[in-house]
Short mmCIF file of C-alpha atoms in Angstrom, two decimals:
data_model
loop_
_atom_site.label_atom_id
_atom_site.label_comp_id
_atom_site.label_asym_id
_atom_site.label_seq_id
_atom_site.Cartn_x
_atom_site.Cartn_y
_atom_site.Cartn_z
CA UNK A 77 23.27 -3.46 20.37
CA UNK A 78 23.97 -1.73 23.45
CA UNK A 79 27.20 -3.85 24.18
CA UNK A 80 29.26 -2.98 21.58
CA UNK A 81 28.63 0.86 21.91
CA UNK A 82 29.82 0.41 25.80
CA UNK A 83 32.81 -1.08 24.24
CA UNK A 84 33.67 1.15 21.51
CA UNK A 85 33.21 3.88 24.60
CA UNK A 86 36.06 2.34 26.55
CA UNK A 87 38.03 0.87 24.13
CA UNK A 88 40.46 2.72 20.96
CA UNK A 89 38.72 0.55 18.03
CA UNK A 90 36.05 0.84 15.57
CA UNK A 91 33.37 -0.62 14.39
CA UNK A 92 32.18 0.38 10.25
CA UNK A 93 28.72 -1.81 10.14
CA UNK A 94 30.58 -5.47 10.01
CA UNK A 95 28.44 -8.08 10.10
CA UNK A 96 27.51 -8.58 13.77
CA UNK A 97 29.08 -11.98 15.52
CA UNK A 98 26.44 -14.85 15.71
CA UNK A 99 25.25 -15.93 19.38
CA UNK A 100 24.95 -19.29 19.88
CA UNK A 101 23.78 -21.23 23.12
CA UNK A 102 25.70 -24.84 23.02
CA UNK A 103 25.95 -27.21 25.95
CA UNK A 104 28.26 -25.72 28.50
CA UNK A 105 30.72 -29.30 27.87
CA UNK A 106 31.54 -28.06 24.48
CA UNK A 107 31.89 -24.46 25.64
CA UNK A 108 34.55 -25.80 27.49
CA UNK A 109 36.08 -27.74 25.04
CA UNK A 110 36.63 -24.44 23.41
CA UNK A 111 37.61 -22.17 25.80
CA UNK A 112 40.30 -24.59 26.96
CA UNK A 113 41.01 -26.71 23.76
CA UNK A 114 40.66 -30.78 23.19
CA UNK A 115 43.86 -31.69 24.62
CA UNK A 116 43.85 -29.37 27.78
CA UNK A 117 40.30 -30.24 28.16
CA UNK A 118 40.64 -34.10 28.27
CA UNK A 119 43.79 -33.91 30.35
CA UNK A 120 42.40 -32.30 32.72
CA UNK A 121 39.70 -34.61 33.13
CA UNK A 122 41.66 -37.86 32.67
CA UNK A 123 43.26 -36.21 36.17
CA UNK A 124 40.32 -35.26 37.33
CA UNK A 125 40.48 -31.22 37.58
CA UNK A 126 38.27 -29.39 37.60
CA UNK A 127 38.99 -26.15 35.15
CA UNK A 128 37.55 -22.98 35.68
CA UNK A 129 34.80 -22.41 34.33
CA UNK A 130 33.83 -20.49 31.05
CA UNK A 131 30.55 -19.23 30.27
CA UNK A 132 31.20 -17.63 26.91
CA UNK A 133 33.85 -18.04 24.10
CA UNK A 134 34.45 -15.78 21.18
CA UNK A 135 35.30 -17.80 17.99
CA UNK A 136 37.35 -15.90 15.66
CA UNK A 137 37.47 -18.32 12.84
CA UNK A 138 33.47 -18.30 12.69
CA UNK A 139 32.66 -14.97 14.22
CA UNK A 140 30.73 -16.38 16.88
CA UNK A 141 29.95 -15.98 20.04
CA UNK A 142 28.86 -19.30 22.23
CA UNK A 143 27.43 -19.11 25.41
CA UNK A 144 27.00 -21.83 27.81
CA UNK A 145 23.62 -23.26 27.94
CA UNK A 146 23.64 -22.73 31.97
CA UNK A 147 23.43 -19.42 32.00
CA UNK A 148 20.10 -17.05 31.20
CA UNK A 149 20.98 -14.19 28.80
CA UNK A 150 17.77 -12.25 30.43
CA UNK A 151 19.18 -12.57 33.80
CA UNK A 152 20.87 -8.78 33.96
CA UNK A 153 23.35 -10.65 36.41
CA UNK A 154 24.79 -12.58 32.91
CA UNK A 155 25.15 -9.23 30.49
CA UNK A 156 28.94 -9.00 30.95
CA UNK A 157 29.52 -11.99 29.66
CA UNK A 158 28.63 -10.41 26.28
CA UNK A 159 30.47 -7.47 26.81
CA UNK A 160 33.49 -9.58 27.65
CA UNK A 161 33.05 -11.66 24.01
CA UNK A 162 31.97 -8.42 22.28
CA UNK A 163 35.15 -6.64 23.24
CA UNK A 164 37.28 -9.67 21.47
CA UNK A 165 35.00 -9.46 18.82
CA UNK A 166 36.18 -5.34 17.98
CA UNK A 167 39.79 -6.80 18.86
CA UNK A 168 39.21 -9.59 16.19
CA UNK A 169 37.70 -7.09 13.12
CA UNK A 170 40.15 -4.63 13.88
CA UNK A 171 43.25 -6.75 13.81
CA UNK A 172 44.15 -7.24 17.25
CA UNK A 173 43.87 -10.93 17.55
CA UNK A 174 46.08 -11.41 14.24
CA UNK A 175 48.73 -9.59 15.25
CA UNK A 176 49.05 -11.86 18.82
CA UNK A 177 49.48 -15.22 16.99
CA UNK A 178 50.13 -17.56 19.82
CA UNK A 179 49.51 -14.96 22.94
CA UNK A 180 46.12 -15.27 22.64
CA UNK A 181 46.02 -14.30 25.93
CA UNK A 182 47.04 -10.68 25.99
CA UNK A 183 43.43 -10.38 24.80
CA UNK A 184 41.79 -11.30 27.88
CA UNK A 185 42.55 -8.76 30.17
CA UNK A 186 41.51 -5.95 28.12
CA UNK A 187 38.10 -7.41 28.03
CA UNK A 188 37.65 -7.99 31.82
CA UNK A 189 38.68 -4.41 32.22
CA UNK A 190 35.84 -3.90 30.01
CA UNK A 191 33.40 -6.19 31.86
CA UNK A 192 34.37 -4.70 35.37
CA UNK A 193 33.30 -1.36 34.03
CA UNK A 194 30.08 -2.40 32.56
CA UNK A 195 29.73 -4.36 36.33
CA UNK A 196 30.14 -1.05 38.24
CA UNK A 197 28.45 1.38 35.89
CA UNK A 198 25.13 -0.64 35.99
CA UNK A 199 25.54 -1.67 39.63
CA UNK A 200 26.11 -4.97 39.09
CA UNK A 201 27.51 -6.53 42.08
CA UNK A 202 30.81 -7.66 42.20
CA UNK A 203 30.42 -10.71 44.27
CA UNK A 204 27.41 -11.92 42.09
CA UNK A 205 30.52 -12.19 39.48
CA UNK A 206 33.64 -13.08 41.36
CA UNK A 207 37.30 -13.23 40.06
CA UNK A 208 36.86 -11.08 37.58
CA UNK A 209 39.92 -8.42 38.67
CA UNK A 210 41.81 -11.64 39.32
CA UNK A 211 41.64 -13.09 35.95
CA UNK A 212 42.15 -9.79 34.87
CA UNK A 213 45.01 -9.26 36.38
CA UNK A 214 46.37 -12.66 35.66
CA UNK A 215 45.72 -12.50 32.04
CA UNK A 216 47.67 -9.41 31.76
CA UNK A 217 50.57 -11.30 33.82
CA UNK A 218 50.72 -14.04 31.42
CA UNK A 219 50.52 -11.85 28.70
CA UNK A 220 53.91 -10.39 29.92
CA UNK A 221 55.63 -13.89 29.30
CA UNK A 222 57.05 -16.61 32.29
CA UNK A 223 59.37 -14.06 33.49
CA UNK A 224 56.50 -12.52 34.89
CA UNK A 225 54.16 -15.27 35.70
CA UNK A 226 53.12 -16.00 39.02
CA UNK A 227 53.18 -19.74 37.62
#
């Protein structure tokens, strides 16, 4: 799998021939539901926000990856997404996510850093993809705490 050896490249773990993470394509609804949780989910849409959207989620309980069913894992445009979820994947087996508890978060911006780099080295363009410094950048300010937020 060529997207974990990109991020094994730019990354400091390992990887010792654990079980790959499933893929699985579910409605992009429920990929939501994930990403944001139940609660944040349905307020949201009892206000009627619109959240930003999530094409992939890594789920550490299950070791699986699910991807939106509106996007087209062929299209070359839609391969970071899986280096994105592969990158919390290596966090996950080698302890990372554990070790955060509730600041989930601070997980995020190491894998957009990862993304953006798989973007630019295949010449990927970045507007095809857009916010991904920004979320990367505001991951990595929430992970800092509310001091720090721009929120």
């Amino acid at each position: 799998m060529p997207y974990i050896e990109f991020a094994l490249e730019w990354t400091g773990y390992s990887y010792n021939g654990e079980p790959l993470p499933k893929v699985k394509i579910e409605k992009h609804a429920l990929v939501q539901v994930f990403a944001y949780g139940d609660l944040e989910y349905a307020q949201a849409e009892y206000r009627g926000i619109t959240l930003p959207n999530v094409n992939a989620v890594y789920m550490v309980d299950s070791k699986t990856i699910l991807i939106s069913d509106r996007i087209d894992l062929n299209n070359p445009i839609n391969q970071p997404t899986l280096v994105h979820e592969i990158v919390h994947y290596l966090q996950d087996i080698n302890g990372y996510t554990q070790s955060l508890g509730e600041f989930l978060v601070c997980t995020e911006s190491e894998a957009y850093d990862v993304q953006m780099l798989w973007q630019k080295i295949k010449k990927i363009d970045e507007e095809s993809i857009p916010l991904v410094y920004q979320q990367s950048l505001l991951s990595a300010t929430r992970c800092m705490g509310s001091k720090y937020s721009a929120f």
